[in-house]
CSV table of C-alpha atoms in Angstrom, one decimal:
chain,number,residue,atom,x,y,z
S,116,MET,CA,30.0,5.4,-8.0
S,117,LEU,CA,28.4,2.3,-6.8
S,118,CYS,CA,29.6,1.1,-3.5
S,119,ALA,CA,30.5,-2.5,-3.1
S,120,ALA,CA,27.7,-4.8,-2.0
S,121,PRO,CA,27.0,-8.2,-1.5
S,122,VAL,CA,26.0,-10.5,-4.4
S,123,TRP,CA,22.8,-11.5,-3.0
S,124,LEU,CA,20.5,-8.7,-1.4
S,125,PHE,CA,17.4,-10.5,-0.4
S,126,LYS,CA,14.5,-9.2,1.5
S,127,ARG,CA,11.6,-11.8,1.2
S,128,THR,CA,8.1,-11.4,2.1
S,129,GLY,CA,7.1,-15.0,2.6
S,130,LEU,CA,3.9,-14.4,0.7
S,131,LEU,CA,5.1,-15.7,-3.0
S,132,THR,CA,3.9,-19.2,-2.0
S,133,ASN,CA,1.1,-21.8,-3.4
S,134,ASP,CA,-0.4,-23.8,-1.0
S,135,GLY,CA,2.4,-26.6,-0.5
S,136,PRO,CA,4.3,-27.1,2.2
S,137,ALA,CA,7.7,-24.8,3.0
S,138,ASP,CA,10.7,-26.0,2.2
S,139,SER,CA,11.7,-28.1,5.5
S,140,ALA,CA,15.6,-27.2,4.8
S,141,GLY,CA,15.3,-23.3,4.4
S,142,GLY,CA,12.3,-22.8,6.3
S,143,ASN,CA,11.6,-19.6,4.0
S,144,GLY,CA,8.2,-19.6,3.3
S,145,TYR,CA,8.6,-20.8,-0.4
S,146,TYR,CA,6.9,-24.1,-1.7
S,147,VAL,CA,9.6,-26.4,-3.0
S,148,PRO,CA,8.6,-29.2,-5.1
S,149,SER,CA,9.9,-32.9,-4.1
S,150,GLY,CA,13.6,-33.2,-4.9
S,151,ASN,CA,16.8,-31.8,-4.1
S,152,PRO,CA,16.3,-28.0,-4.2
S,153,GLY,CA,19.7,-27.3,-5.1
S,154,SER,CA,19.9,-29.7,-7.9
S,155,LEU,CA,19.3,-29.0,-11.7
S,156,ALA,CA,17.2,-32.2,-12.0
S,157,SER,CA,14.1,-30.5,-10.5
S,158,LEU,CA,14.3,-27.4,-12.5
S,159,SER,CA,11.5,-28.8,-14.8
S,160,MET,CA,9.3,-27.9,-11.7
S,161,TRP,CA,10.3,-24.1,-12.2
S,162,LYS,CA,9.7,-21.2,-14.3
S,163,ALA,CA,11.0,-17.5,-14.2
S,164,SER,CA,8.7,-14.8,-12.8
S,165,ARG,CA,7.3,-12.3,-15.0
S,166,PHE,CA,8.4,-9.8,-12.4
S,167,ASN,CA,12.0,-9.8,-13.0
S,168,PHE,CA,13.8,-6.9,-14.1
S,169,TRP,CA,17.2,-6.2,-15.3
S,170,ALA,CA,19.5,-2.9,-14.7
S,171,HIS,CA,23.1,-2.3,-15.6
S,172,ALA,CA,25.2,-0.4,-13.2
S,173,VAL,CA,29.0,0.5,-14.1
S,174,ASP,CA,30.6,-3.0,-14.1
S,175,GLN,CA,27.6,-5.2,-12.9
S,176,HIS,CA,24.2,-6.2,-13.8
S,177,LEU,CA,21.3,-6.1,-11.3
S,178,LEU,CA,18.3,-8.4,-11.3
S,179,PHE,CA,15.4,-7.5,-9.3
S,180,ASN,CA,12.3,-9.1,-8.3
S,181,GLY,CA,9.3,-6.8,-7.9
S,182,VAL,CA,7.4,-9.2,-5.6
S,183,SER,CA,10.1,-10.3,-3.2
S,184,ALA,CA,12.2,-7.2,-3.8
S,185,ALA,CA,15.2,-9.5,-3.8
S,186,MET,CA,18.0,-8.0,-5.8
S,187,ASN,CA,21.2,-9.8,-7.1
S,188,ALA,CA,24.2,-8.1,-8.4
S,189,VAL,CA,26.2,-10.2,-11.1
S,190,SER,CA,29.2,-9.9,-13.1
S,191,ASP,CA,29.4,-9.9,-17.0
S,192,GLU,CA,30.6,-13.4,-16.9
S,193,GLU,CA,27.3,-14.4,-14.5
S,194,LYS,CA,24.6,-12.6,-16.6
S,195,PRO,CA,24.3,-15.1,-19.7
S,196,ILE,CA,24.2,-18.1,-17.4
S,197,ILE,CA,21.3,-16.5,-15.3
S,198,VAL,CA,19.7,-15.2,-18.3
S,199,ASP,CA,19.6,-18.8,-20.1
S,200,LEU,CA,18.4,-20.3,-16.7
S,201,LEU,CA,15.7,-18.0,-16.5
S,202,ALA,CA,14.6,-18.4,-20.0
S,203,ASN,CA,14.2,-22.0,-19.9
S,204,PRO,CA,15.0,-23.8,-16.5
S,205,ALA,CA,14.3,-27.2,-17.7
S,206,GLN,CA,17.2,-27.0,-20.3
S,207,HIS,CA,19.6,-27.4,-17.7
S,208,PRO,CA,22.2,-24.8,-19.0
S,209,GLY,CA,25.3,-26.4,-17.4
S,210,PRO,CA,27.2,-26.9,-14.1
S,211,ASP,CA,28.0,-23.3,-13.8
S,212,ALA,CA,24.3,-22.6,-13.1
S,213,GLU,CA,23.8,-25.2,-10.3
S,214,PRO,CA,25.2,-22.8,-7.6
S,215,LEU,CA,22.7,-20.1,-8.7
S,216,CYS,CA,19.4,-22.2,-8.6
S,217,GLN,CA,18.9,-22.1,-4.9
S,218,PRO,CA,19.3,-18.1,-4.6
S,219,LEU,CA,17.2,-17.6,-7.7
S,220,ARG,CA,14.2,-19.7,-6.0
S,221,GLU,CA,14.8,-18.0,-2.4
S,222,GLY,CA,14.5,-14.6,-4.2
S,223,GLY,CA,11.5,-15.3,-6.2
S,224,PHE,CA,13.3,-15.2,-9.5
S,225,LEU,CA,12.5,-18.9,-10.1
S,226,ILE,CA,8.9,-19.8,-9.1
S,227,PRO,CA,7.1,-22.9,-9.2
S,228,THR,CA,5.5,-23.9,-12.5
S,229,ASP,CA,1.9,-24.1,-11.0
S,230,LEU,CA,1.9,-20.7,-9.5
S,231,ASP,CA,-0.3,-18.2,-10.9
S,232,GLU,CA,1.6,-14.9,-10.0
S,233,ASN,CA,-1.8,-12.7,-10.7
S,234,GLU,CA,-3.7,-14.8,-8.2
S,235,SER,CA,-0.7,-14.9,-5.8
S,236,LEU,CA,-0.6,-11.0,-6.1
S,237,LEU,CA,-4.3,-10.8,-5.4
S,238,ARG,CA,-4.0,-12.7,-2.4
S,239,ARG,CA,-1.1,-11.0,-1.0
S,240,SER,CA,-3.1,-7.5,-1.6
S,241,VAL,CA,-6.4,-8.9,-0.2
S,242,SER,CA,-4.5,-10.1,3.0
S,243,GLU,CA,-3.0,-6.6,3.6
S,244,CYS,CA,-6.1,-5.0,3.3
S,245,SER,CA,-8.2,-7.1,5.4
S,246,SER,CA,-5.4,-7.5,8.1
S,247,ALA,CA,-6.5,-6.8,11.7
S,248,GLY,CA,-3.2,-6.3,12.8
S,249,ILE,CA,-2.7,-2.3,12.3
S,250,LEU,CA,-5.4,0.4,12.7
S,251,GLU,CA,-4.3,3.5,10.6
S,252,LEU,CA,-5.8,7.0,11.2
S,253,THR,CA,-5.2,9.9,9.5
S,254,ILE,CA,-6.7,12.8,11.6
S,255,ALA,CA,-7.6,16.3,10.3
S,256,PRO,CA,-8.1,18.7,13.0
S,257,THR,CA,-9.0,21.2,10.6
S,258,TYR,CA,-9.0,21.7,6.6
S,259,ALA,CA,-8.2,25.4,7.2
S,260,CYS,CA,-4.9,26.3,5.8
S,261,ASN,CA,-2.6,29.3,6.2
S,262,PHE,CA,-1.0,28.7,2.6
S,263,ARG,CA,-2.5,29.0,-0.8
S,264,CYS,CA,-0.4,26.5,-2.9
S,265,SER,CA,-0.7,27.1,-6.5
S,266,TYR,CA,-1.6,23.3,-7.2
S,267,CYS,CA,-3.7,22.4,-4.1
S,268,ARG,CA,-7.3,21.5,-4.5
S,269,GLY,CA,-8.4,21.7,-0.8
S,270,THR,CA,-11.7,23.4,0.0
S,271,PHE,CA,-10.1,25.5,2.9
S,272,SER,CA,-13.0,25.1,5.2
S,273,SER,CA,-12.6,27.0,8.4
S,274,GLY,CA,-14.1,24.6,10.8
S,275,VAL,CA,-11.7,22.9,13.7
S,276,MET,CA,-12.0,20.2,15.8
S,277,SER,CA,-14.0,20.7,18.8
S,278,ARG,CA,-13.1,19.2,22.2
S,279,SER,CA,-16.3,17.0,22.1
S,280,SER,CA,-14.9,15.7,18.8
S,281,GLU,CA,-11.6,15.1,20.4
S,282,ASP,CA,-13.6,13.2,22.8
S,283,ARG,CA,-14.9,10.9,20.3
S,284,VAL,CA,-11.7,10.0,18.6
S,285,LEU,CA,-10.1,9.4,21.9
S,286,ARG,CA,-13.0,7.3,23.1
S,287,TYR,CA,-12.9,5.5,19.5
S,288,ILE,CA,-9.4,4.5,19.8
S,289,SER,CA,-9.4,3.7,23.5
S,290,ALA,CA,-12.3,1.1,22.6
S,291,GLU,CA,-10.1,-0.5,19.5
S,292,ILE,CA,-6.7,-0.1,20.5
S,293,ALA,CA,-6.8,-3.6,22.5
S,294,ASN,CA,-7.9,-5.2,18.9
S,295,TYR,CA,-4.5,-4.2,17.3
S,296,SER,CA,-0.8,-4.8,17.6
S,297,GLU,CA,0.0,-1.3,16.3
S,298,VAL,CA,-1.8,2.0,15.8
S,299,HIS,CA,-0.4,4.6,13.0
S,300,ILE,CA,-1.5,8.1,13.5
S,301,SER,CA,-0.8,10.6,10.6
S,302,TRP,CA,-1.9,14.2,11.6
S,303,PHE,CA,-3.0,15.9,8.6
S,304,GLY,CA,-5.0,18.9,7.2
S,305,GLY,CA,-5.4,21.6,6.0
S,306,GLU,CA,-2.6,22.5,8.1
S,307,PRO,CA,-2.7,20.6,11.4
S,308,LEU,CA,-0.6,22.9,13.4
S,309,ILE,CA,-3.5,25.7,13.1
S,310,CYS,CA,-4.7,23.4,15.8
S,311,LEU,CA,-1.7,22.7,17.8
S,312,PRO,CA,-3.3,22.3,21.3
S,313,THR,CA,-5.7,19.6,19.7
S,314,VAL,CA,-2.7,17.8,18.4
S,315,LEU,CA,-0.7,18.0,21.5
S,316,ARG,CA,-3.8,16.9,23.8
S,317,VAL,CA,-5.0,14.0,21.5
S,318,SER,CA,-1.4,12.8,21.0
S,319,ARG,CA,-0.6,12.7,24.8
S,320,GLN,CA,-3.7,10.8,25.5
S,321,MET,CA,-3.6,8.3,22.8
S,322,HIS,CA,0.1,7.5,24.0
S,323,ALA,CA,-1.1,7.0,27.5
S,324,VAL,CA,-3.8,4.6,26.3
S,325,ALA,CA,-1.3,2.7,24.0
S,326,ASP,CA,1.4,2.4,27.0
S,327,SER,CA,-1.4,0.9,29.2
S,328,ARG,CA,-2.3,-1.7,26.5
S,329,ARG,CA,1.3,-2.2,25.5
S,330,VAL,CA,0.3,-1.3,21.8
S,331,LEU,CA,2.9,0.1,19.3
S,332,LEU,CA,1.7,3.6,18.8
S,333,ARG,CA,3.4,5.7,15.8
S,334,VAL,CA,2.6,9.2,15.4
S,335,LEU,CA,3.6,11.4,12.5
S,336,ILE,CA,2.7,14.9,11.3
S,337,SER,CA,2.6,16.0,8.0
S,338,THR,CA,3.0,20.1,7.8
S,339,ASN,CA,3.8,22.7,5.6
S,340,GLY,CA,6.4,23.7,8.3
S,341,TYR,CA,5.6,27.4,8.4
S,342,LEU,CA,4.3,27.1,12.2
S,343,LEU,CA,6.9,24.4,13.2
S,344,THR,CA,8.6,26.8,15.3
S,345,LEU,CA,11.2,25.5,18.0
S,346,PRO,CA,8.6,25.6,20.9
S,347,ALA,CA,5.9,23.9,18.8
S,348,ALA,CA,8.5,21.2,17.5
S,349,LEU,CA,9.6,20.6,21.2
S,350,ALA,CA,6.0,20.3,22.4
S,351,LEU,CA,5.1,17.8,19.6
S,352,PHE,CA,8.2,15.8,20.2
S,353,ASP,CA,7.4,15.7,24.1
S,354,ALA,CA,3.8,14.5,23.2
S,355,GLY,CA,5.3,11.5,21.4
S,356,ILE,CA,5.6,12.7,17.8
S,357,GLN,CA,8.8,12.0,16.5
S,358,PHE,CA,8.1,11.8,12.6
S,359,PHE,CA,8.0,14.9,10.9
S,360,HIS,CA,6.8,15.6,7.0
S,361,VAL,CA,7.6,18.7,5.6
S,362,THR,CA,7.5,20.1,2.1
S,363,LEU,CA,9.8,22.4,0.2
S,364,ASP,CA,9.2,22.8,-3.2
S,365,GLY,CA,12.7,23.7,-4.5
S,366,PRO,CA,14.8,26.6,-3.5
S,367,ALA,CA,13.2,29.8,-2.8
S,368,SER,CA,12.9,31.0,-6.2
S,369,CYS,CA,10.9,28.0,-7.0
S,370,HIS,CA,9.1,27.3,-3.7
S,371,ASP,CA,7.8,31.0,-2.8
S,372,ARG,CA,6.4,30.9,-6.3
S,373,LEU,CA,4.4,27.7,-5.6
S,374,ARG,CA,3.6,27.6,-1.8
S,375,VAL,CA,2.8,31.2,-0.2
S,376,LEU,CA,0.7,32.5,2.3
S,377,THR,CA,-3.0,33.5,2.0
S,378,ASP,CA,-1.8,37.1,1.5
S,379,GLY,CA,0.7,36.0,-1.1
S,380,GLY,CA,3.8,36.1,1.3
S,381,ALA,CA,7.0,34.1,1.0
S,382,THR,CA,7.3,31.1,3.3
S,383,PHE,CA,10.6,29.4,2.2
S,384,SER,CA,13.0,31.0,4.6
S,385,ALA,CA,10.7,30.5,7.9
S,386,ILE,CA,10.2,27.1,6.8
S,387,VAL,CA,14.0,26.3,6.4
S,388,HIS,CA,14.8,28.2,9.8
S,389,ASN,CA,12.2,26.0,11.8
S,390,LEU,CA,13.7,22.6,10.1
S,391,HIS,CA,17.3,24.1,11.1
S,392,ASP,CA,16.1,24.5,14.8
S,393,LEU,CA,14.3,21.2,14.7
S,394,LEU,CA,17.2,19.1,13.7
S,395,THR,CA,19.8,21.1,15.7
S,396,HIS,CA,17.9,20.8,19.1
S,397,ILE,CA,15.7,17.5,18.8
S,398,PRO,CA,18.2,14.8,17.8
S,399,GLY,CA,15.6,12.2,18.0
S,400,ALA,CA,13.4,13.6,15.3
S,401,HIS,CA,12.9,12.0,12.1
S,402,VAL,CA,12.2,14.3,9.0
S,403,THR,CA,11.1,13.2,5.6
S,404,LEU,CA,11.6,16.1,2.9
S,405,ARG,CA,8.9,16.3,0.3
S,406,VAL,CA,9.9,17.9,-3.1
S,407,ASN,CA,6.9,18.3,-5.3
S,408,VAL,CA,8.2,19.1,-8.9
S,409,ASP,CA,6.9,19.4,-12.4
S,410,GLU,CA,8.5,19.9,-15.8
S,411,THR,CA,9.7,23.3,-15.2
S,412,THR,CA,11.0,22.9,-11.3
S,413,VAL,CA,12.6,19.4,-11.3
S,414,LYS,CA,15.9,20.9,-12.6
S,415,PHE,CA,15.9,23.1,-9.4
S,416,ALA,CA,15.5,20.3,-6.9
S,417,GLY,CA,19.2,19.6,-6.4
S,418,GLU,CA,19.9,23.3,-5.6
S,419,LEU,CA,17.5,22.8,-2.6
S,420,LEU,CA,19.3,19.8,-1.4
S,421,GLU,CA,22.6,21.2,-1.7
S,422,GLN,CA,21.5,24.0,0.6
S,423,VAL,CA,20.8,21.8,3.5
S,424,SER,CA,23.9,21.4,6.0
S,425,LYS,CA,25.9,18.0,5.6
S,426,ALA,CA,25.5,17.6,9.3
S,427,PHE,CA,21.6,16.9,8.8
S,428,ARG,CA,21.3,15.0,5.6
S,429,SER,CA,22.0,11.6,7.2
S,430,ARG,CA,18.7,12.2,9.4
S,431,ILE,CA,16.5,13.3,6.4
S,432,GLN,CA,14.9,11.1,3.7
S,433,VAL,CA,14.0,12.6,0.5
S,434,ASN,CA,10.7,11.9,-1.3
S,435,VAL,CA,10.8,13.7,-4.7
S,436,ALA,CA,7.2,13.3,-6.2
S,437,SER,CA,5.4,15.0,-9.3
S,438,ILE,CA,2.8,17.4,-9.1
S,439,LEU,CA,-0.5,15.8,-10.2
S,440,LYS,CA,-2.4,18.1,-12.4
S,441,GLU,CA,-6.0,17.0,-13.5
S,442,GLU,CA,-5.6,18.4,-17.1
S,443,ARG,CA,-2.5,15.9,-17.8
S,444,ARG,CA,-0.7,13.3,-16.4
S,445,PRO,CA,3.4,13.4,-15.5
S,446,THR,CA,5.7,12.7,-18.6
S,447,ILE,CA,8.1,10.0,-19.0
S,448,ASP,CA,10.9,12.4,-19.0
S,449,LEU,CA,9.8,13.9,-15.7
S,450,TYR,CA,9.7,10.5,-14.1
S,451,ARG,CA,13.3,10.2,-15.4
S,452,GLN,CA,14.6,13.6,-14.0
S,453,ILE,CA,12.7,12.8,-10.5
S,454,ASN,CA,15.1,9.5,-10.2
S,455,ARG,CA,18.1,11.6,-11.3
S,456,VAL,CA,17.4,13.8,-8.5
S,457,ALA,CA,16.9,11.0,-6.0
S,458,ARG,CA,20.5,9.4,-7.3
S,459,ASP,CA,22.1,13.0,-6.5
S,460,ALA,CA,20.1,12.9,-3.0
S,461,LEU,CA,22.0,9.6,-2.3
S,462,ASN,CA,25.1,10.9,-3.4
S,463,MET,CA,24.7,13.8,-1.0
S,464,GLY,CA,24.2,11.6,1.9
S,465,TYR,CA,20.4,11.7,2.3
S,466,TRP,CA,18.3,8.9,2.8
S,467,TYR,CA,16.2,7.2,0.0
S,468,MET,CA,12.5,6.9,0.5
S,469,ASP,CA,11.5,4.3,-2.0
S,470,THR,CA,7.8,4.7,-2.4
S,471,GLN,CA,8.0,2.9,-6.1
S,472,LEU,CA,9.6,-0.5,-5.4
S,473,SER,CA,9.1,-0.8,-1.8
S,474,LEU,CA,8.7,-4.0,-0.3
S,475,ASN,CA,5.8,-2.7,2.1
S,476,ARG,CA,3.8,-1.6,-0.8
S,477,LEU,CA,1.2,-4.3,-0.8
S,478,VAL,CA,-1.7,-2.0,-1.7
S,479,PHE,CA,-1.8,1.2,-4.0
S,480,CYS,CA,-2.6,3.1,-1.0
S,481,PRO,CA,-3.6,3.1,2.6
S,482,ALA,CA,-7.4,3.7,1.3
S,483,ASP,CA,-7.4,-0.1,0.2
S,484,LYS,CA,-7.1,-1.4,3.9
S,485,TRP,CA,-10.2,-2.0,5.7
S,486,ASN,CA,-8.8,-0.6,8.9
S,487,SER,CA,-7.5,2.6,7.5
S,488,PHE,CA,-9.7,5.8,7.8
S,489,HIS,CA,-9.4,9.5,7.3
S,490,VAL,CA,-10.9,11.1,10.3
S,491,GLY,CA,-12.4,14.8,9.9
S,492,PRO,CA,-12.5,17.5,12.3
S,493,ASP,CA,-16.2,16.5,13.1
S,494,GLY,CA,-15.5,13.1,13.5
S,495,SER,CA,-16.5,11.8,10.0
S,496,LEU,CA,-15.0,9.1,8.5
S,497,HIS,CA,-13.6,8.9,5.1
S,498,LYS,CA,-11.4,6.5,2.7
S,499,CYS,CA,-9.2,9.6,1.5
S,500,SER,CA,-9.1,13.3,1.7
S,501,PRO,CA,-12.8,14.5,1.3
S,502,ARG,CA,-14.0,16.9,-1.4
S,503,ASP,CA,-17.4,17.6,-2.8
S,504,ASP,CA,-17.0,15.9,-5.9
S,505,LYS,CA,-15.6,12.7,-4.0
S,506,PRO,CA,-18.7,11.3,-2.4
S,507,GLU,CA,-17.6,7.5,-2.8
S,508,VAL,CA,-14.8,8.3,0.1
S,509,ASP,CA,-17.5,9.5,2.6
S,510,VAL,CA,-17.7,6.1,4.6
S,511,GLY,CA,-19.1,6.5,8.2
S,512,HIS,CA,-18.8,8.4,11.4
S,513,ILE,CA,-17.9,8.2,15.1
S,514,ASP,CA,-20.6,8.9,17.5
S,515,ALA,CA,-20.5,10.7,21.1
S,516,GLN,CA,-19.7,7.3,22.7
S,517,GLY,CA,-16.7,6.6,20.5
S,518,LEU,CA,-18.6,3.9,18.4
S,519,ARG,CA,-17.7,3.7,14.7
S,520,HIS,CA,-20.9,3.5,12.2
S,521,LEU,CA,-20.3,2.6,8.7
S,522,LYS,CA,-22.4,3.6,5.6
S,523,ASP,CA,-23.1,1.5,2.5
S,524,THR,CA,-20.4,3.3,0.8
S,525,TYR,CA,-17.6,1.5,2.8
S,526,ARG,CA,-19.0,-1.8,1.6
S,527,ALA,CA,-19.0,-0.5,-1.8
S,528,TRP,CA,-15.6,0.8,-1.5
S,529,HIS,CA,-14.1,-2.5,-0.3
S,530,GLY,CA,-16.3,-4.5,-2.5
S,531,PHE,CA,-14.9,-3.3,-5.6
S,532,PRO,CA,-12.7,-5.5,-7.6
S,533,GLN,CA,-9.0,-5.2,-6.6
S,534,PHE,CA,-7.4,-5.3,-9.9
S,535,ARG,CA,-8.6,-4.2,-13.5
S,536,ARG,CA,-8.7,-6.4,-16.5
S,537,GLU,CA,-6.1,-4.1,-18.2
S,538,CYS,CA,-3.7,-4.5,-15.2
S,539,LEU,CA,-3.6,-8.2,-15.3
S,540,ALA,CA,-1.0,-8.4,-18.2
S,541,CYS,CA,1.1,-5.6,-17.0
S,542,GLN,CA,4.7,-6.1,-15.9
S,543,PHE,CA,4.2,-3.4,-13.3
S,544,LEU,CA,1.1,-4.9,-11.4
S,545,CYS,CA,3.4,-5.9,-8.7
S,546,PHE,CA,4.1,-2.2,-8.2
S,547,CYS,CA,1.0,-0.3,-8.6
S,548,MET,CA,-1.1,-3.0,-7.1
S,549,GLY,CA,-4.0,-2.0,-9.3
S,550,GLY,CA,-4.0,1.9,-9.1
S,551,CYS,CA,-6.4,4.2,-7.3
S,552,ARG,CA,-9.6,2.5,-6.1
S,553,LEU,CA,-11.6,5.8,-6.6
S,554,GLU,CA,-10.6,5.9,-10.3
S,555,ARG,CA,-11.4,2.1,-11.0
S,556,MET,CA,-14.8,2.6,-9.2
S,557,ARG,CA,-15.5,5.4,-11.7
S,558,GLY,CA,-14.4,3.4,-14.7
S,559,ILE,CA,-11.5,5.5,-15.5
S,560,VAL,CA,-8.8,3.3,-17.0
S,561,ASP,CA,-5.4,4.9,-16.1
S,562,VAL,CA,-2.2,3.3,-17.3
S,563,SER,CA,0.0,6.1,-16.5
S,564,CYS,CA,1.9,3.6,-14.4
S,565,ARG,CA,3.6,2.6,-17.7
S,566,GLU,CA,5.2,5.9,-18.0
S,567,LYS,CA,6.3,6.0,-14.3
S,568,TYR,CA,7.9,2.7,-14.5
S,569,ALA,CA,9.3,3.4,-17.7
S,570,ASP,CA,12.5,4.2,-16.3
S,571,ILE,CA,12.6,1.2,-13.9
S,572,GLU,CA,16.4,0.6,-14.6
S,573,ASN,CA,17.3,3.8,-12.7
S,574,MET,CA,14.8,3.1,-9.8
S,575,ILE,CA,16.6,-0.2,-9.3
S,576,ILE,CA,19.8,1.3,-9.5
S,577,ASN,CA,18.7,4.0,-6.8
S,578,ARG,CA,17.6,1.2,-4.5
S,579,TYR,CA,20.9,-0.6,-5.0
S,580,ILE,CA,22.8,2.3,-3.8
S,581,ALA,CA,20.7,2.7,-1.1
S,582,LEU,CA,20.7,-0.8,0.2
S,583,SER,CA,24.6,-0.8,-0.3
S,584,ASN,CA,25.2,2.5,1.8
S,585,ARG,CA,22.4,1.6,4.3
S,586,GLN,CA,20.4,4.7,3.3
S,587,LEU,CA,17.0,3.0,2.3
S,588,ALA,CA,13.7,3.7,4.0
S,589,ASP,CA,10.9,1.6,2.3
S,590,GLY,CA,7.9,3.9,1.7
């Protein structure tokens, strides 16, 4: 059941603008042509955004804009007025439409007639890619793993980050940190907790450097959770790691078939025990619960969520994701079921992690950003998790002095066009932002985003419920 919410739920980016002056009255960053912005007389200068979407929720209609992430909840009586106004703003649908003009402009539902939305999106994405404000590093202290998940394509090499490689990374961060307002660090793997001492040492020293330079440092760790015992969790939290990303692929009957130890042993009960201890004894910890599903396991995800204590649910954001299989893409039906699980999670009191319609999704993934790197155990630099069959992502290294050296592959990566021709006519371009760069470089035409967003109505409703109940975490 939907909770009551304001009629207008705006979140503006300030980026949907052309080169004209900002509205001096509102100062919201949108270009307003000459004339009274609240008057129907100027509507000939406006058109409907092609990234407007409708959804129906119980006794009201939701209008959502995929660029601004603004949302409007309207009644049955109001909807036809707005539909007419968006269909042809210059037709002056009547005095009932006048109070709606300014909110529709502010939300990006109505845009200037001379605004090229594809060009606007491209500028928006390029600006985010080239932004010098944030350094993003995913650090893998090892690619070794104590799990053998059935769907994992990892190489499981046994090398670990040496003390000299730790020093390289720290020197690099120390030299670079003054150039940024924020630094985001993600510990990844393999399984990073195999190298717990490295994670603790480097995290503590990074925080010391960031504090001395007055730079915001955010550190999270993605772990399978098996080694996340209470002593380890307390040490990580003390080292400045407040965000924990842990995976449970359904209840024990599912999880223990998919995510097993190297010897085939079960892992579910140990992870659940560790999460319970973490949430009980570290009230400042934030948990993202990742649930990977396919067509055979998605129906059991709700059973897992029911097993978590109600006392903890408001501190957990749930991210239900499809298992990617090389031989076939997820189906429309699977995406629909994932959205239903997300709705159930909201109704149970969990936070909603919106990775699909997120206001913050200005690129397809962090690899698109110039200042985003995956750091290997030896100080090598990649654009995403490396494998032997992905030479394009190997883009450089950090030397013993902490200096970054980039290869021609880095320039090739970022020199590739942001959008494919096939994407320019797609209504979902505002969400996928052109798709995977590696696939674009390889000439792979992937239009699976159309399957993912075929159920956009339920995505919008989920976001609305989360906004209304203050349970939204933009991914």
